[in-house]
PDB file of C-alpha atoms in Angstrom:
ATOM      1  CA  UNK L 299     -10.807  -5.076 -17.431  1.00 56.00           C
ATOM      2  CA  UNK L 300     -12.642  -8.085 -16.796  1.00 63.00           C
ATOM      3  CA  UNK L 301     -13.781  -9.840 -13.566  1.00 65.00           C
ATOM      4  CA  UNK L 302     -11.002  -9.043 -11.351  1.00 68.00           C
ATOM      5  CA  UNK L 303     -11.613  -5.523 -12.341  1.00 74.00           C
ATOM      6  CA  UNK L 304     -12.787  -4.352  -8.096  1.00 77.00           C
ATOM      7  CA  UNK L 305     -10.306  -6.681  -6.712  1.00 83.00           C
ATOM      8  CA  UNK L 306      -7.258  -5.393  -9.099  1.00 88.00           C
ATOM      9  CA  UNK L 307      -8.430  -1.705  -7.744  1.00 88.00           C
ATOM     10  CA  UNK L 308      -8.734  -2.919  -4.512  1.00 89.00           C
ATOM     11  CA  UNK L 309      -5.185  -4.337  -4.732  1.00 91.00           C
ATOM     12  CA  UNK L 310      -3.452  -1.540  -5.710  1.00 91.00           C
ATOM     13  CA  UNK L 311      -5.221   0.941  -2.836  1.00 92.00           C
ATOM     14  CA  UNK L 312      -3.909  -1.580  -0.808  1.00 94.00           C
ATOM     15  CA  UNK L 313      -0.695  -1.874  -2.297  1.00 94.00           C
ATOM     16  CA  UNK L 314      -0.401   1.940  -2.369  1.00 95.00           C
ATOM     17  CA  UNK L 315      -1.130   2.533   1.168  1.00 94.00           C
ATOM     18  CA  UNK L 316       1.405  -0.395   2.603  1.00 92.00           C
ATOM     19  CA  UNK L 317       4.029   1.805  -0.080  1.00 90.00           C
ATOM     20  CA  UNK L 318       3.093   5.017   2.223  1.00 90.00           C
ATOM     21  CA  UNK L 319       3.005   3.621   5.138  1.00 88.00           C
ATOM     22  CA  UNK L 320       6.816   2.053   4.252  1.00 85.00           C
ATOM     23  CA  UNK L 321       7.641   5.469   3.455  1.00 84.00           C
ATOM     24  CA  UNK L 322       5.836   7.298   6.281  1.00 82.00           C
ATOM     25  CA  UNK L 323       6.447   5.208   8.660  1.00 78.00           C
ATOM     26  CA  UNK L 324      10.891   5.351   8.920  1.00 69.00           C
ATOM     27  CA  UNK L 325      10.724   8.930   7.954  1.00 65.00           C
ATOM     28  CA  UNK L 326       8.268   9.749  11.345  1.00 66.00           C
ATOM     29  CA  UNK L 327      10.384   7.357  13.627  1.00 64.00           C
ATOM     30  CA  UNK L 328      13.190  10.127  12.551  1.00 62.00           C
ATOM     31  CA  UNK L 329      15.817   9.166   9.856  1.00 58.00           C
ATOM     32  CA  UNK L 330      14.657   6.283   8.640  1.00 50.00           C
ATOM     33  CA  UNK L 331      16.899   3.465   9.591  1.00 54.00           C
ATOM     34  CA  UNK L 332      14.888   0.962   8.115  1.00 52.00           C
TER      35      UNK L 332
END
């Protein structure tokens, strides 16, 4: 990739987990009314 190659992966883990945790997070407190 180049030499953002780590930080791009490191991005999207981090982008990926904020997704989940979007996700998880309504769908725990019980319907989601976000």
């Amino acid at each position: 990739m180049g030499t953002f190659g780590g930080y791009t992966q490191w991005a999207v883990v981090f982008l990926i987990i904020f997704v989940l945790f979007f996700l998880l997070v309504p769908g725990l407190g019980g319907g989601g009314s976000y």
